[in-house]
Short mmCIF file of C-alpha atoms in Angstrom, two decimals:
data_model
loop_
_atom_site.label_atom_id
_atom_site.label_comp_id
_atom_site.label_asym_id
_atom_site.label_seq_id
_atom_site.Cartn_x
_atom_site.Cartn_y
_atom_site.Cartn_z
CA MET L 1 -8.33 -6.03 -20.69
CA GLU L 2 -11.81 -6.50 -19.27
CA ILE L 3 -10.64 -5.24 -15.88
CA LEU L 4 -8.77 -2.29 -17.35
CA GLY L 5 -11.76 -1.35 -19.50
CA ARG L 6 -14.06 -1.52 -16.50
CA THR L 7 -11.60 0.63 -14.56
CA ILE L 8 -11.42 3.39 -17.17
CA ASN L 9 -15.17 3.28 -17.68
CA ALA L 10 -15.80 3.64 -13.95
CA ILE L 11 -13.53 6.68 -13.69
CA LEU L 12 -15.19 8.32 -16.68
CA LYS L 13 -18.65 7.66 -15.28
CA ARG L 14 -17.74 8.98 -11.84
CA PRO L 15 -15.38 12.00 -12.19
CA PHE L 16 -15.84 12.38 -8.44
CA ILE L 17 -13.32 9.56 -7.94
CA LEU L 18 -10.56 11.51 -9.67
CA LEU L 19 -11.57 14.74 -7.95
CA PHE L 20 -11.60 13.04 -4.55
CA PHE L 21 -8.08 11.70 -4.90
CA ALA L 22 -6.89 15.00 -6.34
CA VAL L 23 -7.98 16.75 -3.14
CA ILE L 24 -6.62 14.05 -0.83
CA THR L 25 -3.25 13.79 -2.56
CA MET L 26 -2.85 17.57 -2.62
CA ILE L 27 -3.35 17.68 1.15
CA VAL L 28 -1.05 14.72 1.79
CA THR L 29 1.63 16.02 -0.59
CA GLY L 30 1.56 19.38 1.14
CA ILE L 31 1.81 17.81 4.60
CA ASN L 32 4.60 15.51 3.41
CA ARG L 33 6.83 18.53 2.86
CA PHE L 34 7.04 18.78 6.65
CA ASN L 35 7.58 15.04 7.19
CA PRO L 36 10.26 14.71 9.91
CA ILE L 37 11.16 11.08 9.17
CA ILE L 38 13.53 11.72 6.25
CA PRO L 39 15.53 14.43 8.10
CA ILE L 40 15.80 12.09 11.11
CA LEU L 41 17.14 9.27 8.94
CA ARG L 42 19.60 11.63 7.29
CA GLY L 43 20.70 12.73 10.74
CA LEU L 44 21.41 9.14 11.68
CA ASP L 45 23.50 8.81 8.52
CA LEU L 46 25.60 11.78 9.61
CA ILE L 47 26.00 10.33 13.09
CA THR L 48 27.12 6.90 11.92
CA GLU L 49 29.37 8.25 9.14
CA GLY L 50 29.61 4.71 7.84
CA SER L 51 28.56 2.65 4.88
CA PHE L 52 25.00 1.97 3.80
CA ILE L 53 25.05 -1.39 5.61
CA GLU L 54 26.33 0.23 8.80
CA SER L 55 23.57 2.82 8.60
CA ILE L 56 20.95 0.06 8.39
CA VAL L 57 22.47 -1.64 11.42
CA SER L 58 22.31 1.67 13.28
CA TYR L 59 18.64 2.08 12.39
CA LEU L 60 17.87 -1.40 13.70
CA GLN L 61 19.79 -0.75 16.91
CA VAL L 62 17.82 2.43 17.52
CA LEU L 63 14.52 0.75 16.67
CA PHE L 64 15.05 -2.18 19.03
CA ASP L 65 16.53 -0.18 21.88
CA PRO L 66 14.56 -1.19 25.04
CA SER L 67 14.18 2.45 26.02
CA ILE L 68 12.75 3.32 22.60
CA ILE L 69 10.31 0.41 22.23
CA PRO L 70 7.57 1.79 24.58
CA VAL L 71 7.67 5.19 22.90
CA PHE L 72 7.71 3.62 19.46
CA ALA L 73 4.83 1.27 20.37
CA GLY L 74 2.76 4.19 21.65
CA PHE L 75 3.43 6.18 18.51
CA VAL L 76 2.53 3.22 16.29
CA ALA L 77 -0.69 2.57 18.22
CA ALA L 78 -1.74 6.22 17.94
CA PHE L 79 -0.82 6.28 14.26
CA CYS L 80 -2.85 3.13 13.54
CA ILE L 81 -5.94 4.41 15.33
CA VAL L 82 -5.85 7.90 13.82
CA THR L 83 -5.14 6.59 10.32
CA SER L 84 -7.96 4.05 10.62
CA LEU L 85 -10.39 6.75 11.73
CA LEU L 86 -9.39 8.93 8.79
CA ALA L 87 -9.72 5.97 6.44
CA GLY L 88 -13.19 5.23 7.74
CA LEU L 89 -14.17 8.87 7.49
CA PHE L 90 -12.93 9.51 3.96
CA LEU L 91 -12.53 6.18 2.19
CA SER L 92 -15.85 4.57 3.15
CA GLY L 93 -17.77 7.06 1.04
CA CYS L 94 -15.25 7.06 -1.79
CA PHE L 95 -15.12 3.27 -1.93
CA ASN L 96 -18.91 3.18 -2.17
CA VAL L 97 -18.76 5.48 -5.19
CA VAL L 98 -16.03 3.35 -6.78
CA ASN L 99 -17.88 0.13 -6.05
CA ASN L 100 -21.09 1.42 -7.61
CA ALA L 101 -19.18 2.67 -10.63
CA VAL L 102 -17.42 -0.63 -11.38
CA ALA L 103 -20.73 -2.45 -10.88
CA ASN L 104 -22.29 -0.20 -13.55
CA ASN L 105 -24.93 0.91 -11.08
CA LYS L 106 -26.90 3.99 -11.96
CA LYS L 107 -25.52 7.10 -10.31
CA LYS L 108 -27.51 8.11 -7.25
CA LYS L 109 -27.51 11.27 -5.22
CA GLY L 110 -25.63 11.03 -1.95
CA GLU L 111 -23.49 7.98 -2.78
CA TYR L 112 -20.62 9.28 -0.68
CA ILE L 113 -22.77 9.96 2.40
CA THR L 114 -24.48 6.59 2.02
CA GLY L 115 -21.11 4.86 1.96
CA LEU L 116 -19.92 6.83 4.97
CA ARG L 117 -22.95 5.83 7.02
CA LYS L 118 -22.97 2.20 5.95
CA TYR L 119 -19.30 1.30 5.72
CA PHE L 120 -17.46 3.57 8.17
CA GLY L 121 -17.18 0.83 10.80
CA ARG L 122 -16.06 -1.81 8.32
CA ILE L 123 -13.38 0.37 6.74
CA PHE L 124 -12.15 1.51 10.16
CA LEU L 125 -11.77 -2.04 11.49
CA ILE L 126 -10.22 -3.41 8.29
CA THR L 127 -7.72 -0.56 8.17
CA LEU L 128 -6.86 -0.92 11.85
CA ARG L 129 -6.28 -4.65 11.52
CA SER L 130 -4.32 -4.17 8.31
CA LEU L 131 -2.03 -1.58 9.89
CA ILE L 132 -1.39 -3.73 12.95
CA ILE L 133 -0.57 -6.72 10.76
CA ALA L 134 1.62 -4.51 8.57
CA VAL L 135 3.60 -3.27 11.57
CA LEU L 136 4.12 -6.81 12.85
CA LEU L 137 5.12 -7.95 9.38
CA ILE L 138 7.62 -5.12 9.01
CA VAL L 139 9.16 -5.90 12.40
CA PHE L 140 9.37 -9.58 11.46
CA MET L 141 11.00 -8.72 8.13
CA LEU L 142 13.50 -6.45 9.84
CA VAL L 143 14.47 -9.19 12.26
CA ALA L 144 14.64 -11.74 9.44
CA SER L 145 16.95 -9.46 7.46
CA VAL L 146 19.53 -9.17 10.26
CA PRO L 147 21.51 -12.32 9.23
CA ALA L 148 21.72 -11.08 5.65
CA ILE L 149 22.88 -7.64 6.81
CA VAL L 150 25.50 -9.10 9.16
CA ILE L 151 26.98 -11.54 6.65
CA THR L 152 26.96 -8.93 3.88
CA ASN L 153 28.72 -6.40 6.09
CA ALA L 154 31.31 -9.02 7.08
CA SER L 155 31.97 -9.99 3.45
CA ILE L 156 32.51 -6.35 2.51
CA THR L 157 34.65 -5.25 5.46
CA SER L 158 36.72 -8.21 6.65
CA ARG L 159 35.68 -11.59 5.23
CA PRO L 160 35.75 -11.50 1.41
CA GLU L 161 35.50 -15.30 1.30
CA LEU L 162 31.89 -14.91 2.47
CA ILE L 163 30.84 -12.99 -0.63
CA ILE L 164 29.15 -15.98 -2.32
CA PRO L 165 27.17 -17.05 0.79
CA ALA L 166 26.32 -13.39 1.36
CA VAL L 167 24.90 -13.01 -2.15
CA PHE L 168 22.86 -16.20 -1.73
CA VAL L 169 21.48 -15.12 1.65
CA ASP L 170 20.73 -11.62 0.33
CA ILE L 171 18.81 -12.95 -2.67
CA LEU L 172 16.88 -15.40 -0.50
CA THR L 173 16.03 -12.68 2.02
CA ILE L 174 14.90 -10.25 -0.68
CA LEU L 175 12.68 -12.88 -2.30
CA VAL L 176 11.09 -13.78 1.04
CA ILE L 177 10.41 -10.12 1.81
CA LEU L 178 9.05 -9.37 -1.66
CA PHE L 179 6.71 -12.36 -1.73
CA GLY L 180 5.66 -11.76 1.86
CA PHE L 181 4.60 -8.21 1.13
CA MET L 182 3.06 -9.24 -2.18
CA PHE L 183 0.79 -11.78 -0.49
CA PHE L 184 -0.01 -9.31 2.28
CA ARG L 185 -0.99 -6.50 -0.06
CA ALA L 186 -3.02 -8.77 -2.34
CA TYR L 187 -5.16 -10.01 0.55
CA ILE L 188 -5.51 -6.54 2.08
CA PHE L 189 -6.33 -4.82 -1.20
CA PHE L 190 -9.19 -7.21 -1.94
CA TRP L 191 -10.41 -7.13 1.64
CA TYR L 192 -11.95 -3.69 1.06
CA PRO L 193 -14.15 -4.48 -1.97
CA ALA L 194 -15.12 -7.74 -0.26
CA ALA L 195 -16.37 -5.72 2.71
CA LEU L 196 -18.55 -3.57 0.49
CA ASN L 197 -20.04 -6.48 -1.42
CA ASN L 198 -20.68 -8.97 1.38
CA GLU L 199 -22.43 -8.76 4.72
CA LYS L 200 -19.96 -11.02 6.55
CA LYS L 201 -16.79 -13.08 6.14
CA TYR L 202 -15.13 -10.30 4.17
CA PHE L 203 -11.62 -11.68 4.46
CA ALA L 204 -12.77 -15.16 3.45
CA TYR L 205 -14.08 -13.74 0.16
CA SER L 206 -10.89 -11.77 -0.32
CA ARG L 207 -8.74 -14.83 0.29
CA LYS L 208 -10.85 -16.94 -2.06
CA ILE L 209 -10.34 -14.52 -4.94
CA VAL L 210 -6.65 -13.93 -4.28
CA ASP L 211 -5.94 -17.66 -3.95
CA ARG L 212 -7.53 -18.33 -7.34
CA HIS L 213 -5.99 -15.39 -9.19
CA PHE L 214 -2.81 -14.66 -7.24
CA TRP L 215 -0.35 -14.52 -10.13
CA SER L 216 -2.54 -12.20 -12.17
CA ILE L 217 -3.01 -9.96 -9.16
CA ALA L 218 0.69 -10.09 -8.28
CA ALA L 219 1.64 -9.11 -11.83
CA ILE L 220 -0.56 -6.01 -11.68
CA ILE L 221 0.72 -5.04 -8.24
CA LEU L 222 4.27 -5.45 -9.53
CA ILE L 223 3.54 -3.16 -12.47
CA PHE L 224 2.18 -0.50 -10.13
CA ASP L 225 5.26 -0.97 -7.92
CA LEU L 226 7.65 -0.51 -10.83
CA VAL L 227 5.83 2.60 -12.02
CA PHE L 228 5.93 4.00 -8.49
CA VAL L 229 9.65 3.28 -8.02
CA LEU L 230 10.51 4.72 -11.43
CA PHE L 231 8.58 7.89 -10.65
CA VAL L 232 10.28 8.33 -7.27
CA TYR L 233 13.66 7.87 -8.95
CA LEU L 234 12.90 10.40 -11.69
CA CYS L 235 11.70 12.90 -9.08
CA THR L 236 15.21 13.00 -7.62
CA TYR L 237 16.18 15.04 -10.68
CA ILE L 238 13.58 17.74 -9.97
CA SER L 239 15.16 20.53 -7.97
CA GLU L 240 12.44 23.18 -8.19
CA PRO L 241 10.10 22.78 -5.16
CA VAL L 242 6.99 24.09 -6.90
CA ILE L 243 7.44 21.83 -9.91
CA TYR L 244 8.23 18.92 -7.59
CA PHE L 245 5.01 19.53 -5.67
CA PHE L 246 2.75 19.67 -8.71
CA VAL L 247 4.39 16.72 -10.45
CA ASN L 248 3.93 14.63 -7.30
CA TRP L 249 0.35 15.81 -6.91
CA ILE L 250 -0.61 14.90 -10.48
CA PHE L 251 1.15 11.54 -10.40
CA TYR L 252 -0.24 10.40 -7.06
CA THR L 253 -3.74 11.51 -8.04
CA LEU L 254 -3.67 9.37 -11.17
CA PHE L 255 -1.77 6.55 -9.48
CA PHE L 256 -4.15 6.01 -6.58
CA THR L 257 -7.24 6.64 -8.69
CA LEU L 258 -6.19 3.90 -11.10
CA LEU L 259 -4.92 1.52 -8.41
CA ILE L 260 -8.02 1.59 -6.23
CA THR L 261 -10.49 1.57 -9.10
CA TYR L 262 -8.56 -1.30 -10.69
CA ILE L 263 -8.71 -3.33 -7.47
CA PHE L 264 -12.47 -2.88 -7.21
CA SER L 265 -12.88 -3.70 -10.90
CA ALA L 266 -10.73 -6.81 -10.54
CA TYR L 267 -12.76 -7.94 -7.54
CA ARG L 268 -15.97 -7.50 -9.51
CA VAL L 269 -14.68 -9.43 -12.53
CA TYR L 270 -13.11 -12.25 -10.51
CA SER L 271 -16.15 -12.64 -8.25
CA ASN L 272 -18.43 -12.81 -11.30
CA ARG L 273 -16.24 -15.54 -12.78
CA ILE L 274 -16.44 -17.53 -9.56
CA LYS L 275 -20.23 -17.22 -9.52
CA GLU L 276 -20.43 -18.38 -13.15
CA ARG L 277 -18.45 -21.52 -12.34
CA MET L 278 -20.70 -22.43 -9.43
#
């Protein structure tokens, strides 16, 4: 409750945080309407004309096609660099405002510009490293999921006696993927506030806090995940484009405002507890 209270208090003290994410999410939500990825995936579904498992296999075959890999790698590299630059440009100032708010620091003029000047490089490098690690992790998870996909497809289409091993392998694969991404996100999330509150060894501070409070952090991340998934599911019932746009805009504004402010608040509370024990 201490973390949640600090989170709400920070948002109330700095309305700029909510306004900032309202602007960013409106822009991203508008751009997302022209996102080509979903139509491409739907096109692959039409081409394969198979089951869900067969569609996944088709996606993996396309992704790991030797002729596609150089193009895909170039696209990923460009995406990582551009996204990191944008993160440094916009989030460095915002994170400084959030960090000052959760620390109960007195509001000062030019907090955003100060954060941009001081933390642009840190946020850029952390985001770039995080995205590269994320891409490698996703590729690893995709490769690791191939046995589960193959055995599941076989049990459904031609080998029903494999259904029990398939279920076991599927559950094991899902747990590995879930915990892998949970650990990854926990360390990455706390890397940012660590960078704003320490002059060096940012990741070491992040790891120290996550290692000591992993299950509490994982529980909160899981709650945010469930809320996000539930919202996405409910949005499938919205057919009116204008309503869909505004509902998404409002939700994502509140979601990311709470998530990021909560992470910074949690870092502040956990780091204070560590200092008290020393």
